[in-house]
mmCIF file of C-alpha atoms and ligand atoms in Angstrom:
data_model
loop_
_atom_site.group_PDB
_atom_site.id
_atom_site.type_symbol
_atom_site.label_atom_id
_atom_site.label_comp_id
_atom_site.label_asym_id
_atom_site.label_seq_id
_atom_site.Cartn_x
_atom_site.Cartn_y
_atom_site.Cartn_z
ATOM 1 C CA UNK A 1414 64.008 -106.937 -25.084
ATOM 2 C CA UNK A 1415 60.569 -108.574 -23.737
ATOM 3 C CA UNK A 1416 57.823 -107.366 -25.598
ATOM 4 C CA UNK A 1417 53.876 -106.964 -24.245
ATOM 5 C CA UNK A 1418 52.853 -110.377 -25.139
ATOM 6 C CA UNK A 1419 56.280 -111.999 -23.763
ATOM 7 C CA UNK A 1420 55.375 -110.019 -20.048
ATOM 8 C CA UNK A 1421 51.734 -111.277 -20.142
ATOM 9 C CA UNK A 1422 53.010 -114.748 -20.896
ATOM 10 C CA UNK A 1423 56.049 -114.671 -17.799
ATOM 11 C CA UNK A 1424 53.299 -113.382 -15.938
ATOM 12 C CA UNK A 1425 50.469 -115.800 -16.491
ATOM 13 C CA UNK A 1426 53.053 -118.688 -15.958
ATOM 14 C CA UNK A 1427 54.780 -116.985 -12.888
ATOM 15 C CA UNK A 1428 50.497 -116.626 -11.563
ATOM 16 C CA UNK A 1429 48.168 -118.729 -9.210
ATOM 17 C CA UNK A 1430 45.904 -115.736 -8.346
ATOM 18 C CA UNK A 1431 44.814 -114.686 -11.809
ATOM 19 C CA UNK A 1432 41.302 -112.838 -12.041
ATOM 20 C CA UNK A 1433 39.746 -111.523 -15.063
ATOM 21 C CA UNK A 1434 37.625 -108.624 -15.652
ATOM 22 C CA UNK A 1435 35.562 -108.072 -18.713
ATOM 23 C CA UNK A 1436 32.981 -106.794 -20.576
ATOM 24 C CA UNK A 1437 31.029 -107.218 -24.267
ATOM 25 C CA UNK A 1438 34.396 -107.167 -26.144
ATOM 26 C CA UNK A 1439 35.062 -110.387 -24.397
ATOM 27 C CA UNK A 1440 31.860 -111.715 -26.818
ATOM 28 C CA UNK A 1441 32.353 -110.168 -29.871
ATOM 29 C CA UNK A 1442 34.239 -112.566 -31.490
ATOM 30 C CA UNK A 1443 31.609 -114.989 -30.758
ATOM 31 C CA UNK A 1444 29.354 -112.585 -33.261
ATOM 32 C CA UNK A 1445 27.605 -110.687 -30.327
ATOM 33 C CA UNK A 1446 27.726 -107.245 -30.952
ATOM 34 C CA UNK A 1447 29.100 -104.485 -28.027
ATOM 35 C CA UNK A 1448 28.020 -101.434 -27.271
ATOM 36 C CA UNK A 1449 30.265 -99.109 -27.658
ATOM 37 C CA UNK A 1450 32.262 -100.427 -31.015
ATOM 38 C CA UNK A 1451 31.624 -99.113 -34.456
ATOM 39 C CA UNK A 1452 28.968 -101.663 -35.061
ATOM 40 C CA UNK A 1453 28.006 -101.631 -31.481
ATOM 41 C CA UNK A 1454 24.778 -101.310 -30.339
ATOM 42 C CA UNK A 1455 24.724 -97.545 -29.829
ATOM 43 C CA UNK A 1456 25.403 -97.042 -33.628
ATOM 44 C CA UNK A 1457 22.661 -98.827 -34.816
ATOM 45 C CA UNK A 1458 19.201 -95.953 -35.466
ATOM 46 C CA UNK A 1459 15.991 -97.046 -33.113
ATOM 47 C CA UNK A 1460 13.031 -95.378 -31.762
ATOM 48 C CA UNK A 1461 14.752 -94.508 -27.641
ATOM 49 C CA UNK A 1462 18.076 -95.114 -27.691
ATOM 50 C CA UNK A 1463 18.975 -98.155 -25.931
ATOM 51 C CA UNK A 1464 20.095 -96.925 -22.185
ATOM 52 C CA UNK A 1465 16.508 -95.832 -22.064
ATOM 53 C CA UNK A 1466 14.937 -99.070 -23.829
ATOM 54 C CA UNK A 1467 17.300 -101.095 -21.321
ATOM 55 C CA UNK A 1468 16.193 -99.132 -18.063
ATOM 56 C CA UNK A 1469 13.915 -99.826 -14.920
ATOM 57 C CA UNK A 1470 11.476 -97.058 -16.240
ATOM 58 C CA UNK A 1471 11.364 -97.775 -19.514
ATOM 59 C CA UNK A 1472 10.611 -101.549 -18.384
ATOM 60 C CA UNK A 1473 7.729 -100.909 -16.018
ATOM 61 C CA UNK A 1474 6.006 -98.271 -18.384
ATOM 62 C CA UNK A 1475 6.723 -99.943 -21.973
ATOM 63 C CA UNK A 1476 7.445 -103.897 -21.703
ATOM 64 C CA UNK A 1477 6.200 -104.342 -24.940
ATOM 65 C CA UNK A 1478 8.739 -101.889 -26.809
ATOM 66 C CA UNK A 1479 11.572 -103.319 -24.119
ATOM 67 C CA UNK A 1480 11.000 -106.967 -25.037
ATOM 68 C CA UNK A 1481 10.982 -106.126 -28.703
ATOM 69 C CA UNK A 1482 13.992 -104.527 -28.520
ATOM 70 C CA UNK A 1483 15.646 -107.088 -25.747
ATOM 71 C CA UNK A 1484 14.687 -110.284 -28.137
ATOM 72 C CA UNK A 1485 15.749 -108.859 -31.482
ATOM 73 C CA UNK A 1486 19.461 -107.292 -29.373
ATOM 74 C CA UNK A 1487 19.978 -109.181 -26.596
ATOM 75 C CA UNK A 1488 18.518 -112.119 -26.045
ATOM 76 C CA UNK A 1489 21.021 -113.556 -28.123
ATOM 77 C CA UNK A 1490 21.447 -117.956 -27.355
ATOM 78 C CA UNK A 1491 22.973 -119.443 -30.350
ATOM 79 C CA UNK A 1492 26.305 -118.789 -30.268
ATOM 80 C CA UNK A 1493 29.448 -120.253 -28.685
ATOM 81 C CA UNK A 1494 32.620 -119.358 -26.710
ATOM 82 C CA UNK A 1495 35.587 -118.012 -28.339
ATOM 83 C CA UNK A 1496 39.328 -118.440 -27.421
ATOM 84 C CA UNK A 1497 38.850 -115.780 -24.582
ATOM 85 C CA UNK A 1498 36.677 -117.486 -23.021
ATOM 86 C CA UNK A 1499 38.467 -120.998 -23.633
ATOM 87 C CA UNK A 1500 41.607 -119.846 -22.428
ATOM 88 C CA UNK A 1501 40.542 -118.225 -18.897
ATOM 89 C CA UNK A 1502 38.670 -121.868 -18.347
ATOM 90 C CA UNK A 1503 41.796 -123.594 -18.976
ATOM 91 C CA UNK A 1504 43.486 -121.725 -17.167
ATOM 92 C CA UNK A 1505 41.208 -122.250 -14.024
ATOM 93 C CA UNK A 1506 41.490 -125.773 -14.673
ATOM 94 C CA UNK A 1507 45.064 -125.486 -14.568
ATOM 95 C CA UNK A 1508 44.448 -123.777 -10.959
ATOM 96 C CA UNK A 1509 45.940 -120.353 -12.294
ATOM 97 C CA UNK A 1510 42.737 -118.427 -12.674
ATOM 98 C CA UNK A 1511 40.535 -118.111 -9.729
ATOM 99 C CA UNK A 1512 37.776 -115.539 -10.595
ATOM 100 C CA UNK A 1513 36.034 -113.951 -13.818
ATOM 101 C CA UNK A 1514 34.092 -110.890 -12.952
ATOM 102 C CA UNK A 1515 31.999 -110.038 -15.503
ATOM 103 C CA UNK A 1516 29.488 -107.591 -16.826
ATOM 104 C CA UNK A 1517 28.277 -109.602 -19.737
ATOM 105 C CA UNK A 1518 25.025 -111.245 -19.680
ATOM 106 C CA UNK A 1519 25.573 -113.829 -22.113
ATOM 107 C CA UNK A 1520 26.774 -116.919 -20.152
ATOM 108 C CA UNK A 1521 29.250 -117.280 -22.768
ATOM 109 C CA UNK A 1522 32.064 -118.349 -19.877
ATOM 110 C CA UNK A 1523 30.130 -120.618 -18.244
ATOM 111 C CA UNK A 1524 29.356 -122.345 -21.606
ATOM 112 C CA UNK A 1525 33.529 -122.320 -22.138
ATOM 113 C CA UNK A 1526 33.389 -124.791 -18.949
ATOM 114 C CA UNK A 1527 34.547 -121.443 -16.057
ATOM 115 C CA UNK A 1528 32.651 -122.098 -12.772
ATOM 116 C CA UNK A 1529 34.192 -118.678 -10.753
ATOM 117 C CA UNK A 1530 32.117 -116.794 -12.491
ATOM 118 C CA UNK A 1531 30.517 -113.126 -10.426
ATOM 119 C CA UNK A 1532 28.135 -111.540 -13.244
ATOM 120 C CA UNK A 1533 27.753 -108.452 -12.158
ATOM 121 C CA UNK A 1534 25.058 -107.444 -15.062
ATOM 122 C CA UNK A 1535 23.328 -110.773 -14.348
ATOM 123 C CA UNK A 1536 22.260 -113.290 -17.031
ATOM 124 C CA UNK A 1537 19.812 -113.668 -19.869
ATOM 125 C CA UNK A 1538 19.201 -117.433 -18.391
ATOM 126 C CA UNK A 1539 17.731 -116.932 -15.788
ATOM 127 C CA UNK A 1540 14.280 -115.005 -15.817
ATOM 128 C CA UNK A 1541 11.857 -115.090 -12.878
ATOM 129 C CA UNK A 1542 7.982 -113.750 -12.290
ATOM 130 C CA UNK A 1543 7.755 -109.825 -10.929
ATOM 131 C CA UNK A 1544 4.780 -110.506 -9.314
ATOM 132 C CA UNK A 1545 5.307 -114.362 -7.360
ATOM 133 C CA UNK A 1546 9.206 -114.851 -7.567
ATOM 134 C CA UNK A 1547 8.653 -117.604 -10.048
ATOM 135 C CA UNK A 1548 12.006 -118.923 -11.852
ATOM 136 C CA UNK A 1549 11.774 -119.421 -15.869
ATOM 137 C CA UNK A 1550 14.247 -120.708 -18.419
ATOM 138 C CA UNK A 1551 15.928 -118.663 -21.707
ATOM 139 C CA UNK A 1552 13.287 -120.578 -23.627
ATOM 140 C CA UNK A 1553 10.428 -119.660 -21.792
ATOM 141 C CA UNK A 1554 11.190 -115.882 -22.264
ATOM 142 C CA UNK A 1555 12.161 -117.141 -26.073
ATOM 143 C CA UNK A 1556 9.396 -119.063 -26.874
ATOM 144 C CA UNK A 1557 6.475 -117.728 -24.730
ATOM 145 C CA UNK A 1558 4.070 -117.096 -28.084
ATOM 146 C CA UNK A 1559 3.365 -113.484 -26.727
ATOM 147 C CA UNK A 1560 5.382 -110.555 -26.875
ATOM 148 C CA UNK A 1561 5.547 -109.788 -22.795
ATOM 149 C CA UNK A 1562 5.758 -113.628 -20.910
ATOM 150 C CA UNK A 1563 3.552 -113.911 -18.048
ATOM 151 C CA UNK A 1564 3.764 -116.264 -15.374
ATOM 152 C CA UNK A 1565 1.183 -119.125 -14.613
ATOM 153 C CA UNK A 1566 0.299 -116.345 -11.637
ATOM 154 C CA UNK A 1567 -0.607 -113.521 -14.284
ATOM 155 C CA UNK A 1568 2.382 -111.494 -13.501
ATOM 156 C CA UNK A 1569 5.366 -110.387 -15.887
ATOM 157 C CA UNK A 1570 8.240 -112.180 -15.979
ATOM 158 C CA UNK A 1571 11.606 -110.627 -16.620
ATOM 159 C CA UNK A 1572 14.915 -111.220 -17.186
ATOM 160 C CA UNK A 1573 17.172 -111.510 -14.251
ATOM 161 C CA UNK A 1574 19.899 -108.674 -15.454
ATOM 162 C CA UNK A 1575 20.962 -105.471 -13.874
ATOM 163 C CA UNK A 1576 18.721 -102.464 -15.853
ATOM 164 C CA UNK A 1577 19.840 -99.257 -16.202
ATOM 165 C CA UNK A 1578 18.745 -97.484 -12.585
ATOM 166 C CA UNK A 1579 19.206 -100.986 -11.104
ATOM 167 C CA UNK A 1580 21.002 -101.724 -7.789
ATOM 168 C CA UNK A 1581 23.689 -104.724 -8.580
ATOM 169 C CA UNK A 1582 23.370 -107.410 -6.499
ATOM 170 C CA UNK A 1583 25.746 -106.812 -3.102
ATOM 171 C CA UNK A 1584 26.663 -110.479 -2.606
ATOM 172 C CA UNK A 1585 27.717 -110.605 -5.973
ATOM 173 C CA UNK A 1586 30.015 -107.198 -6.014
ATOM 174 C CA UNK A 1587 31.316 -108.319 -2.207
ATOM 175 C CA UNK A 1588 32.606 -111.677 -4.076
ATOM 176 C CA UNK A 1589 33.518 -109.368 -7.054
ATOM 177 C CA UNK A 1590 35.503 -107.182 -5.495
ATOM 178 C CA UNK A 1591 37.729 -110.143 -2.607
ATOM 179 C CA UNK A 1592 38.362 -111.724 -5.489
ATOM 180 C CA UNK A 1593 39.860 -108.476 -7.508
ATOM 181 C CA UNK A 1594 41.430 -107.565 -4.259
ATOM 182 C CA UNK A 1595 43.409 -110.902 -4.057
ATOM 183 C CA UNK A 1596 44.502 -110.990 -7.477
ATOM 184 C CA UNK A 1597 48.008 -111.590 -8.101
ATOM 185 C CA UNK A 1598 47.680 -110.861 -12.015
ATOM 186 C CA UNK A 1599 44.299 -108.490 -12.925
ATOM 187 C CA UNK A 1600 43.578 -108.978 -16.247
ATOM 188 C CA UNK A 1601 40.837 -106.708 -18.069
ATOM 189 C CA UNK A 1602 39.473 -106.947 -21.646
ATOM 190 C CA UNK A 1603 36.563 -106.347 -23.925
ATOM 191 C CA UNK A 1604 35.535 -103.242 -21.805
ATOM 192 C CA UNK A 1605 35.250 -99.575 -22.535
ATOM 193 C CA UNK A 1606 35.494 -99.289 -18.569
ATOM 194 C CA UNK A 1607 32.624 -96.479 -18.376
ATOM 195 C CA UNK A 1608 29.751 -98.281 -17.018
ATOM 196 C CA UNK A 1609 29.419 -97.494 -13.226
ATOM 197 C CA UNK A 1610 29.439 -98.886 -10.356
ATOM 198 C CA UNK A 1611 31.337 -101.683 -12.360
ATOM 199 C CA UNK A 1612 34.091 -100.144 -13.772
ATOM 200 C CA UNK A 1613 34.822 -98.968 -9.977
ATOM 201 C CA UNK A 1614 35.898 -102.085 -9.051
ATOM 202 C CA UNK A 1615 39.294 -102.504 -10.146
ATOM 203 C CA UNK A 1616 40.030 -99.897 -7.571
ATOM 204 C CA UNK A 1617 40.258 -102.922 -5.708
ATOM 205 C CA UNK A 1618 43.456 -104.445 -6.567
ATOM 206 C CA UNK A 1619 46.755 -102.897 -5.286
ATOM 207 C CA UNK A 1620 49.102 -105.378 -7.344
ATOM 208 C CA UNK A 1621 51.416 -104.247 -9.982
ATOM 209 C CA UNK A 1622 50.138 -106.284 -12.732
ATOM 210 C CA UNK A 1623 46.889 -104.838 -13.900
ATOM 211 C CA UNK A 1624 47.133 -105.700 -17.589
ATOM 212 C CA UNK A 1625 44.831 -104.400 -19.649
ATOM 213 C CA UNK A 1626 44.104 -105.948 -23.432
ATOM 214 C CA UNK A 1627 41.371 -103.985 -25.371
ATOM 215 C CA UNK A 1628 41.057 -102.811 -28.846
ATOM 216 C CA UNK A 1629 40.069 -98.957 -28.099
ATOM 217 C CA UNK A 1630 41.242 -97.134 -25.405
ATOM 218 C CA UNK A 1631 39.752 -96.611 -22.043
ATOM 219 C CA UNK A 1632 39.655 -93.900 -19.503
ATOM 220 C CA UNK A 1633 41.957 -96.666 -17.038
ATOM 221 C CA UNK A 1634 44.987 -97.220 -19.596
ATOM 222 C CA UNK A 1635 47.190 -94.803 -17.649
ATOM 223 C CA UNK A 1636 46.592 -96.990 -14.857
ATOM 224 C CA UNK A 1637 47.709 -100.008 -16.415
ATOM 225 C CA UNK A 1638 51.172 -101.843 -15.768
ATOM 226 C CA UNK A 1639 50.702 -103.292 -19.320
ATOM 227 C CA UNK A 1640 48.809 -101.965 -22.331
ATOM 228 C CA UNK A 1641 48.090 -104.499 -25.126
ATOM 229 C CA UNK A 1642 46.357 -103.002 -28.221
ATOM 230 C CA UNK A 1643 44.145 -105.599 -30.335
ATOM 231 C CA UNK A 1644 41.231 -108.549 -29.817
ATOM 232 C CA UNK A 1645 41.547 -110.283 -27.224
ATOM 233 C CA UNK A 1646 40.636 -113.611 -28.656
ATOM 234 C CA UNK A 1647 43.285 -113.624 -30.970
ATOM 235 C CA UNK A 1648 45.603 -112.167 -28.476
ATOM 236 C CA UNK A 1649 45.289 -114.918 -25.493
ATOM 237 C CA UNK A 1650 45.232 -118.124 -27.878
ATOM 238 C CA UNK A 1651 48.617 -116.747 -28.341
ATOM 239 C CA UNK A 1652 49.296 -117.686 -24.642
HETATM 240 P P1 NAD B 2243 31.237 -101.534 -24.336
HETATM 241 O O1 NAD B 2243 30.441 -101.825 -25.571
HETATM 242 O O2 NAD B 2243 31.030 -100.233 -23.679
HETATM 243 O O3 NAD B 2243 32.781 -101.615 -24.688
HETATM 244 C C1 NAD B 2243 33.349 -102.708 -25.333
HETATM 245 C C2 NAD B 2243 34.833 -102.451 -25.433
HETATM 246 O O4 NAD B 2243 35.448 -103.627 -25.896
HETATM 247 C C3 NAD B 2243 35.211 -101.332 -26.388
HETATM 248 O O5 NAD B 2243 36.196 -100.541 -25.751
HETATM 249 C C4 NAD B 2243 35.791 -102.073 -27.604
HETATM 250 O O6 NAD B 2243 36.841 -101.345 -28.229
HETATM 251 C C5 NAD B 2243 36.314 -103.315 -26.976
HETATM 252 N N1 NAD B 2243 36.286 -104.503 -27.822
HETATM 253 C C6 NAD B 2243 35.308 -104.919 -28.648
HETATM 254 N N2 NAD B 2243 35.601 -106.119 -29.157
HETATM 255 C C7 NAD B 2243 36.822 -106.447 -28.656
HETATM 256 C C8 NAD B 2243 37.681 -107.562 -28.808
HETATM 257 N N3 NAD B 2243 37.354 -108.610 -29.579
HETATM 258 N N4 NAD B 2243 38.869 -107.583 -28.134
HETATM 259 C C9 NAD B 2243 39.229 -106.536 -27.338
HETATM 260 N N5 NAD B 2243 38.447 -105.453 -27.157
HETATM 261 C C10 NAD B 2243 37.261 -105.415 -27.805
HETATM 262 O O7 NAD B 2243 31.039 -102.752 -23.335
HETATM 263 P P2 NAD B 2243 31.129 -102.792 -21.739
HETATM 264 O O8 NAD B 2243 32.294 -102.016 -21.273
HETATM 265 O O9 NAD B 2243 31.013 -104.206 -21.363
HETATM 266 O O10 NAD B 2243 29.832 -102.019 -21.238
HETATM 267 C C11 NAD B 2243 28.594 -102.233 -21.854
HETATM 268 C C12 NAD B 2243 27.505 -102.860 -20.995
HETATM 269 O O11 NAD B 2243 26.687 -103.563 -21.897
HETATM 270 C C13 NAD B 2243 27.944 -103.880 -19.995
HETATM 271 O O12 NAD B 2243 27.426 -103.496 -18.796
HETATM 272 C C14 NAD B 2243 27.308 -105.208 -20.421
HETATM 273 O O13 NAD B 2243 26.486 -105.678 -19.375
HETATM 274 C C15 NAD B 2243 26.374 -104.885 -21.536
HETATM 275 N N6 NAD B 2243 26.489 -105.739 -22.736
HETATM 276 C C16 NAD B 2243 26.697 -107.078 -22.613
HETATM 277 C C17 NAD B 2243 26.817 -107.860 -23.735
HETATM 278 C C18 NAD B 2243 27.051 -109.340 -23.572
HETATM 279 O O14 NAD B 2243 26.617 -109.916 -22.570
HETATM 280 N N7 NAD B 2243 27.768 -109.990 -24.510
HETATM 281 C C19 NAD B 2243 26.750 -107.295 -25.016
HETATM 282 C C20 NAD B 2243 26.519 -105.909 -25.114
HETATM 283 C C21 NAD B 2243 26.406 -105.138 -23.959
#
């Protein structure tokens, strides 16, 4: 009898139209920490807790206290991809794996050498000026010497990711959401699948191989044409 990891491997080989969906479990092996785990972010103890220290509000009113909280949490650089992330670039490179959809922040794919890649939560690298549009580096928002950067133009720069009370960007969820749609093989991991409007998107795929690999479960598993229990790292270097 075929087992869950033999079907995910027929199916990978039989694919050419492979997209991946994930979310912060895809990073923790790489030593960034979720939010929703047991040492995830929403287990730690701070002053707001962090949907309102990550939100548009809480932003505008309190960039000090967000930018505390957003270098010390999530502005994390120094770290590198883990065999998740390997394997879904090989396996672009191999011309099985057209898209990664993403809600992680962390350019941790990109890094692992996938170009497909639709953030949907946007990225910590890229940072730009509220007031004059101005693009900054990581480093700049790293290294600025005060607590809140400003821009050359006096006006705060922030980080180009999706706040809580944010709109995501359209172009990016149209591309999100054709490339979900034309997915021969749907693969989703590292996600507790209750962060809206992302999680909605796998409505998009009407295939019948929507595999999903996580290490809790998630309000989609009933959904799923294959269930696989455990980290995904260690599960796909398998493959
Ligand atoms: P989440 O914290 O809500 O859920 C993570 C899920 O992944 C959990 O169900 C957990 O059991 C599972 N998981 C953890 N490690 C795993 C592993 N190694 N293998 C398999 N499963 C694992 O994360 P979410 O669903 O992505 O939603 C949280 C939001 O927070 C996202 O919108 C994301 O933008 C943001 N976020 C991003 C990062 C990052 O960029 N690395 C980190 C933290 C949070």
């Amino acid at each position: 009898m075929e087992n869950g990891m033999d079907t995910l491997r027929r199916w990978v080989e039989e694919s050419r139209r492979i997209v991946f969906f994930g979310g912060a479990g895809v990073s923790t092996e790489s030593g960034i920490p979720d939010f929703r785990s047991e040492d995830g972010l929403y287990r730690q103890k701070y002053r707001y807790p962090p949907e309102t220290m990550l939100s548009h509000d809480f932003f505008e009113e309190n960039p000090e206290e967000f930018y505390r909280f957003y270098r010390e949490k999530i502005l994390i650089d120094e770290v590198e991809p883990n065999a998740a992330h390997r394997k879904l670039a090989e396996w672009e490179r191999q011309g099985k794996l057209c898209a990664v959809v993403t809600q992680n922040i962390d350019g941790l794919h990109q890094k692992a050498g996938s170009r497909q890649v639709w953030e949907l939560h946007g990225s910590i690298w890229r940072n730009y000026c509220t007031r004059c549009g101005k693009r900054y580096p990581l480093e700049f928002v790293k290294n600025c010497g005060t607590l809140v950067p400003r821009c050359s133009c006096g006006g705060i720069v922030r980080p180009d990711v999706v706040l809580y009370g944010e709109m995501l960007d359209q172009t990016v969820v149209t591309h999100a959401v054709e490339a979900i749609a034309s997915a021969d093989l749907l693969l989703v991991g590292g996600t507790s699948l209750v962060v809206y409007p992302a999680a909605g998107l796998l409505q998009a795929y009407h295939g019948s191989r929507l595999t999903l690999i996580n290490r809790s479960p998630t309000p989609v598993d009933r959904r799923a044409d294959l269930l696989l229990s455990g980290s995904i790292g260690e599960l796909l270097s398998q493959i």
